[in-house]
Short mmCIF file of C-alpha atoms in Angstrom, two decimals:
data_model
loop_
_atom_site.label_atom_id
_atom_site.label_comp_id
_atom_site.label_asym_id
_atom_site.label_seq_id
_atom_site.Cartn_x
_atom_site.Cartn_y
_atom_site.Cartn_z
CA UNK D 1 19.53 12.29 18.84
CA UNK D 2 16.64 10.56 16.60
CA UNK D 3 15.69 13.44 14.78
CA UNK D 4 18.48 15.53 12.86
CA UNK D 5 17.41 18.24 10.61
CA UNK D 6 19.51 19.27 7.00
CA UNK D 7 18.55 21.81 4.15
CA UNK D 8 15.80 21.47 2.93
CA UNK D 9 14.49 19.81 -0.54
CA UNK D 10 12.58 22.41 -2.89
CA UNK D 11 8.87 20.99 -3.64
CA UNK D 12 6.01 22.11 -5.89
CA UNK D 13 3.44 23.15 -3.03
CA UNK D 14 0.76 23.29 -5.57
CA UNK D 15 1.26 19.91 -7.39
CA UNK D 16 1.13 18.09 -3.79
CA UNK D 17 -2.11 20.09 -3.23
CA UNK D 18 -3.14 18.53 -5.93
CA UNK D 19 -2.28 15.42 -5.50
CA UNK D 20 -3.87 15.03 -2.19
CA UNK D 21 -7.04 16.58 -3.31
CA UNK D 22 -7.02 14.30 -6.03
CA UNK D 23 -6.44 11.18 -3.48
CA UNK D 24 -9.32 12.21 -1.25
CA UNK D 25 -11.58 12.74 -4.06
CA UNK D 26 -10.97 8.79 -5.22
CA UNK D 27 -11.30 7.80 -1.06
CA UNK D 28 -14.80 9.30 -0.84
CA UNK D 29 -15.73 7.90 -3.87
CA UNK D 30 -14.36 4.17 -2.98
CA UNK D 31 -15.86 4.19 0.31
CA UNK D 32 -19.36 4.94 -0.88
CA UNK D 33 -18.97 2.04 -3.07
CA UNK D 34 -17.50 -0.19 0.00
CA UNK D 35 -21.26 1.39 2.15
CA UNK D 36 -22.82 0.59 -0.58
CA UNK D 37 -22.01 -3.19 -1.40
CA UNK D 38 -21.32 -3.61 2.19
CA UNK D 39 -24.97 -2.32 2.98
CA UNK D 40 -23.17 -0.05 5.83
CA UNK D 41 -23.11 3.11 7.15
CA UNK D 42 -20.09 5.26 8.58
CA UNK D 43 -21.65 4.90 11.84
CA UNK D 44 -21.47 1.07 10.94
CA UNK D 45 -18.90 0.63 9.59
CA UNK D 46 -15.04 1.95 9.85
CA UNK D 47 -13.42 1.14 7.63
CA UNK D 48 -10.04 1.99 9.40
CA UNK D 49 -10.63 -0.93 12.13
CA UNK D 50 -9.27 -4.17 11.35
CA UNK D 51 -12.10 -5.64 13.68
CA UNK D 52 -14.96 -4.11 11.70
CA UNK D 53 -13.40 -5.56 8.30
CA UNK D 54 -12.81 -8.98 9.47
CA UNK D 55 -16.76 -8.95 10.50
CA UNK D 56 -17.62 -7.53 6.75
CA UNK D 57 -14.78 -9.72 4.75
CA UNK D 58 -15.70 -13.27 6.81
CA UNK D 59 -19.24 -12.47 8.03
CA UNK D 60 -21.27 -10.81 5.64
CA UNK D 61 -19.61 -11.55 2.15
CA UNK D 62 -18.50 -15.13 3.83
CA UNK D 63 -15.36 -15.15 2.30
CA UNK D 64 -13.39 -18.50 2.54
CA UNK D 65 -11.77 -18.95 5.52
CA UNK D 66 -9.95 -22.05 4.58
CA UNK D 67 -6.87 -21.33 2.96
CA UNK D 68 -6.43 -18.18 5.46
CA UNK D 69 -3.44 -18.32 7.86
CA UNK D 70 -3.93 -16.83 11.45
CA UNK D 71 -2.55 -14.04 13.14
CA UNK D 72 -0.72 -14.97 15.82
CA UNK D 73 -3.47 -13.78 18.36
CA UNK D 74 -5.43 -16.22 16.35
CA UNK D 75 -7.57 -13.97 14.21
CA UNK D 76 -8.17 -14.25 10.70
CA UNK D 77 -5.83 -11.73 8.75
CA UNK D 78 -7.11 -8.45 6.94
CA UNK D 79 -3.65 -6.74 6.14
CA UNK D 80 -3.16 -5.79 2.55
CA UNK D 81 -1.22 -9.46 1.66
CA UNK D 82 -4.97 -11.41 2.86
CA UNK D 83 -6.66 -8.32 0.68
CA UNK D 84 -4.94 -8.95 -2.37
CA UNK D 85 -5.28 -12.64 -2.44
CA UNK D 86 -8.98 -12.10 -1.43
CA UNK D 87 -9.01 -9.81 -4.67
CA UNK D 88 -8.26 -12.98 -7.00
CA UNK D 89 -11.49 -14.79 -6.40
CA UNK D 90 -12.98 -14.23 -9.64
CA UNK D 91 -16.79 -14.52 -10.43
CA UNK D 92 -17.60 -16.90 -14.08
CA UNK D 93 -20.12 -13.76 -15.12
CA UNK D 94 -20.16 -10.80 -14.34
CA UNK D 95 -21.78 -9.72 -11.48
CA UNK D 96 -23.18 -6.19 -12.65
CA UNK D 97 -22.49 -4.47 -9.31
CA UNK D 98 -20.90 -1.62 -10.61
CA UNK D 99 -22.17 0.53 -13.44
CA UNK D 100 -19.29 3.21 -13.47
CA UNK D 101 -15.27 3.02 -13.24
CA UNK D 102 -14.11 4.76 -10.22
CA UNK D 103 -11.91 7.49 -11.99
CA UNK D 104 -9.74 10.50 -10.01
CA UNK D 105 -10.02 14.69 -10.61
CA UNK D 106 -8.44 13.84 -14.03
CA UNK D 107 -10.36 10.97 -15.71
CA UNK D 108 -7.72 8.44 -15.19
CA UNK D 109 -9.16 4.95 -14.33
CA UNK D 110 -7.68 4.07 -10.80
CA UNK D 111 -10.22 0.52 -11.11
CA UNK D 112 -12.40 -0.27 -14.20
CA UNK D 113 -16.42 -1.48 -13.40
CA UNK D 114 -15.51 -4.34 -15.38
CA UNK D 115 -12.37 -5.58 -13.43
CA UNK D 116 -14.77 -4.91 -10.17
CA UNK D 117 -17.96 -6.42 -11.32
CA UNK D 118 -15.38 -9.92 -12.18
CA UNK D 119 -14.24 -9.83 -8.53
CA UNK D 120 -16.01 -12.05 -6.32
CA UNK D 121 -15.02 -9.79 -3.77
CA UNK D 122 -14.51 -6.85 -5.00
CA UNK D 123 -14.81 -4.97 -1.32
CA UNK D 124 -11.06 -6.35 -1.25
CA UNK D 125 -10.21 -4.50 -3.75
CA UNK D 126 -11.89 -1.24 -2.87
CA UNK D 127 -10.52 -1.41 0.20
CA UNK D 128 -6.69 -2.03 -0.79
CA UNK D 129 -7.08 1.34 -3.12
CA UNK D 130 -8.49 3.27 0.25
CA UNK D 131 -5.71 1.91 2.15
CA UNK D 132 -3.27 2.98 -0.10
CA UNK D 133 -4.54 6.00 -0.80
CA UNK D 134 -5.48 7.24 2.94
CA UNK D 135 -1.74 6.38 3.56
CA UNK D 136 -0.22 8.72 0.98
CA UNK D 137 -2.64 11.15 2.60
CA UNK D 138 -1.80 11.39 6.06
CA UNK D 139 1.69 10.15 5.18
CA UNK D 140 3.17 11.91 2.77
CA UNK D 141 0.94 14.49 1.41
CA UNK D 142 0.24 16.32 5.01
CA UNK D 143 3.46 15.02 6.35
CA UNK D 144 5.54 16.97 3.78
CA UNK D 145 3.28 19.90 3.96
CA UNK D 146 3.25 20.39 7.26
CA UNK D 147 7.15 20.83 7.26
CA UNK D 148 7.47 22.55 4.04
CA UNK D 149 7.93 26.45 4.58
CA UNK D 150 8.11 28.89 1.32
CA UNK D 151 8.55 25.95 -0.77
CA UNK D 152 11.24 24.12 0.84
CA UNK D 153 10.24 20.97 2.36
CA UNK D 154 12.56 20.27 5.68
CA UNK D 155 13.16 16.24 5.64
CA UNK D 156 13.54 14.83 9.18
CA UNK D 157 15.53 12.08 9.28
CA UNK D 158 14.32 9.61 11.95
CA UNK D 159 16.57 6.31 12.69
CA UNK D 160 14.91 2.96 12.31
CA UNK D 161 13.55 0.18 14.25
CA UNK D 162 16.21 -1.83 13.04
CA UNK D 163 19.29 -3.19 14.06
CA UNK D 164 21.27 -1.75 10.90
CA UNK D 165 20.03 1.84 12.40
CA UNK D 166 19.54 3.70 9.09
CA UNK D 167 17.94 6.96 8.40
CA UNK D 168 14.69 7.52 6.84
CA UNK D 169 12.40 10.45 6.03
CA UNK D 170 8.88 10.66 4.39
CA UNK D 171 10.17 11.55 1.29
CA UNK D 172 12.84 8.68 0.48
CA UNK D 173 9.22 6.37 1.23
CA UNK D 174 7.25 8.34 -1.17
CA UNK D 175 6.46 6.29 -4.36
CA UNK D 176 8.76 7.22 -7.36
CA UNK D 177 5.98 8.67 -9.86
CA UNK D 178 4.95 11.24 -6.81
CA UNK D 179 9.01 12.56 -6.03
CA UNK D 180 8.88 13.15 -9.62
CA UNK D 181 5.70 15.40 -9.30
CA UNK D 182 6.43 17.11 -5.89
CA UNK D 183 10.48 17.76 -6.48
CA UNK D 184 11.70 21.18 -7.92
CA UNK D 185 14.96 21.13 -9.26
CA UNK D 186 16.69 23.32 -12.07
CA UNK D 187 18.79 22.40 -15.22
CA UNK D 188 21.54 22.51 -13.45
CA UNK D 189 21.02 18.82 -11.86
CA UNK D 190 19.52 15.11 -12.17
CA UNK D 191 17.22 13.47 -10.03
CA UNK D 192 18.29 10.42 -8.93
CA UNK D 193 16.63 7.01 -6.67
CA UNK D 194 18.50 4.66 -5.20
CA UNK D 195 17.91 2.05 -3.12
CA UNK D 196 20.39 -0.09 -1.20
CA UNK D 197 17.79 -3.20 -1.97
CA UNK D 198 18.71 -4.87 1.02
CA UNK D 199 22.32 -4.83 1.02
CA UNK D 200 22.96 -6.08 4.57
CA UNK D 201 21.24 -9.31 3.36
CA UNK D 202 22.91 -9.44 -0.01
CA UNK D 203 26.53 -9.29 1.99
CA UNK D 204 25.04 -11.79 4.29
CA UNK D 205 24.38 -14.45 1.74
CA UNK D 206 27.31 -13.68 -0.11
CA UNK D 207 29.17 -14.32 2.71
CA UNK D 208 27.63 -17.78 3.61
CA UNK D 209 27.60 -19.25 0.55
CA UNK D 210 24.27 -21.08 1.23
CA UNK D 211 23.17 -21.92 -2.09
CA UNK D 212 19.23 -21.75 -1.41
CA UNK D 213 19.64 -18.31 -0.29
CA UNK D 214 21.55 -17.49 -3.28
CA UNK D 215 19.40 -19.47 -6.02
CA UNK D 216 15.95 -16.98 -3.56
CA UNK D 217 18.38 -13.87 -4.38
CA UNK D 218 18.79 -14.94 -8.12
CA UNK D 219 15.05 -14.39 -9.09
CA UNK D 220 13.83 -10.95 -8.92
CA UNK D 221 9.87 -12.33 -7.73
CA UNK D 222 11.67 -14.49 -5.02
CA UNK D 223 11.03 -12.54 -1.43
CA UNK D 224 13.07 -13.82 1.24
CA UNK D 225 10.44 -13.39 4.17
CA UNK D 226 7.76 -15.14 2.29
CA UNK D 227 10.22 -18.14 1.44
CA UNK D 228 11.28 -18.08 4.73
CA UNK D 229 7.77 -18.50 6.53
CA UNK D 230 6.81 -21.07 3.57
CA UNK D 231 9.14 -23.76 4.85
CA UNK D 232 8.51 -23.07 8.31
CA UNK D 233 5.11 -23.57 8.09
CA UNK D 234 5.41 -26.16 5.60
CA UNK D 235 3.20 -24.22 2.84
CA UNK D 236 3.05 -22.99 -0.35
CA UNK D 237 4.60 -19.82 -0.99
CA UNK D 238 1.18 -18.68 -2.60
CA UNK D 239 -0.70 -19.67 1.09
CA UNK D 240 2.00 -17.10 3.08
CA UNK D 241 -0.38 -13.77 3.78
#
């Protein structure tokens, strides 16, 4: 079966509730910004498509296409890796774009005006934080409400799309700081997370011996996919989006 159901995890209702009104509170503030610098509308612009952002990013804030590696239909890439490195083009003044941080329900700074107006771009970086934040939404925040009855959230464990078939639910995804806000548990145990951090890999290398894949497994910032595509494409590390 690919769905098998167990007890249930206890979860503060209310403190999710929060946090996803909190989230969509920072998303309708970032995309007025992103219509606003992007002179576009919601009719004209979704921000969702990855059509309609290659046409803003490349066509009307003529970002540099140069250093940009294809998709493999052939289309410039707007997934969060191109995003971020589109983030790092930094103007020499500042640009004076933005007159206010963009803060959530509680005052916390999720991006400072100043950090935006010294982005070149800075639509690349408004749109990573409503890509981000629209996932936790419809990911985690209505995922785990929608199967949470009288407090007790009801995981369902799903298996994989890869070969090492493991189990996964919402909640093992979630980001650490929000299990910590959404878990109830009493004095009477810990809360714990674990990751395997890819053991099936770790065994694998151990068990070749290849000393490149061990020296990529000795550094922490090494990432095995991105050294891998690298030196098949004969680039940089820094160039692999």
């Amino acid at each position: 079966a690919k769905y098998c159901t167990y007890p249930g995890i206890g979860v503060d209702v209310e403190a999710i509730e929060r946090e996803k009104e909190s989230a969509l509170y920072v998303v309708n503030k970032v995309e007025k910004e992103i219509y606003r610098i992007s002179n576009k509308t919601p009719e004209t612009f979704n921000i969702a498509s990855a059509p309609q952002k290659r046409n803003v990013l490349f066509g009307y804030f003529r970002v540099p296409t140069k250093e940009m590696i294809l998709t493999d239909k052939g289309e410039l890439p707007v997934d969060i890796n191109a995003l971020k490195k589109i983030a790092k083009f930094e103007n020499r003044v500042s640009s004076g774009i933005f007159e206010e941080d963009i803060q959530d329900t509680d005052g916390s700074v999720i991006v400072s005006k100043d950090e935006l107006n010294k982005m070149k771009y800075p639509v690349a970086r408004l749109l990573l934080i409503h890509s981000d934040l629209t996932k936790n939404i419809s990911s985690y925040y209505n995922g785990m409400l929608n199967n949470t009855v009288q407090g007790v959230y009801n995981p369902q464990y799903k298996d994989g799309s890869t070969d090492t078939w493991r189990s996964t639910d919402r909640i093992q995804i979630t980001k650490k700081g929000m299990k910590y806000n959404m878990c109830v548990y009493n004095s009477d145990y810990e809360f714990a997370d674990a990751d395997y951090a890819a053991e099936e890999f770790r065994l694998a290398v151990n068990a070749s011996g290849d000393p490149v894949l061990i020296k990529m497994l000795q550094n922490p910032e090494n990432d095995a996919h991105t050294g891998t595509a690298a030196k098949v494409f004969n680039v940089e590390p820094q160039y692999v989006v």
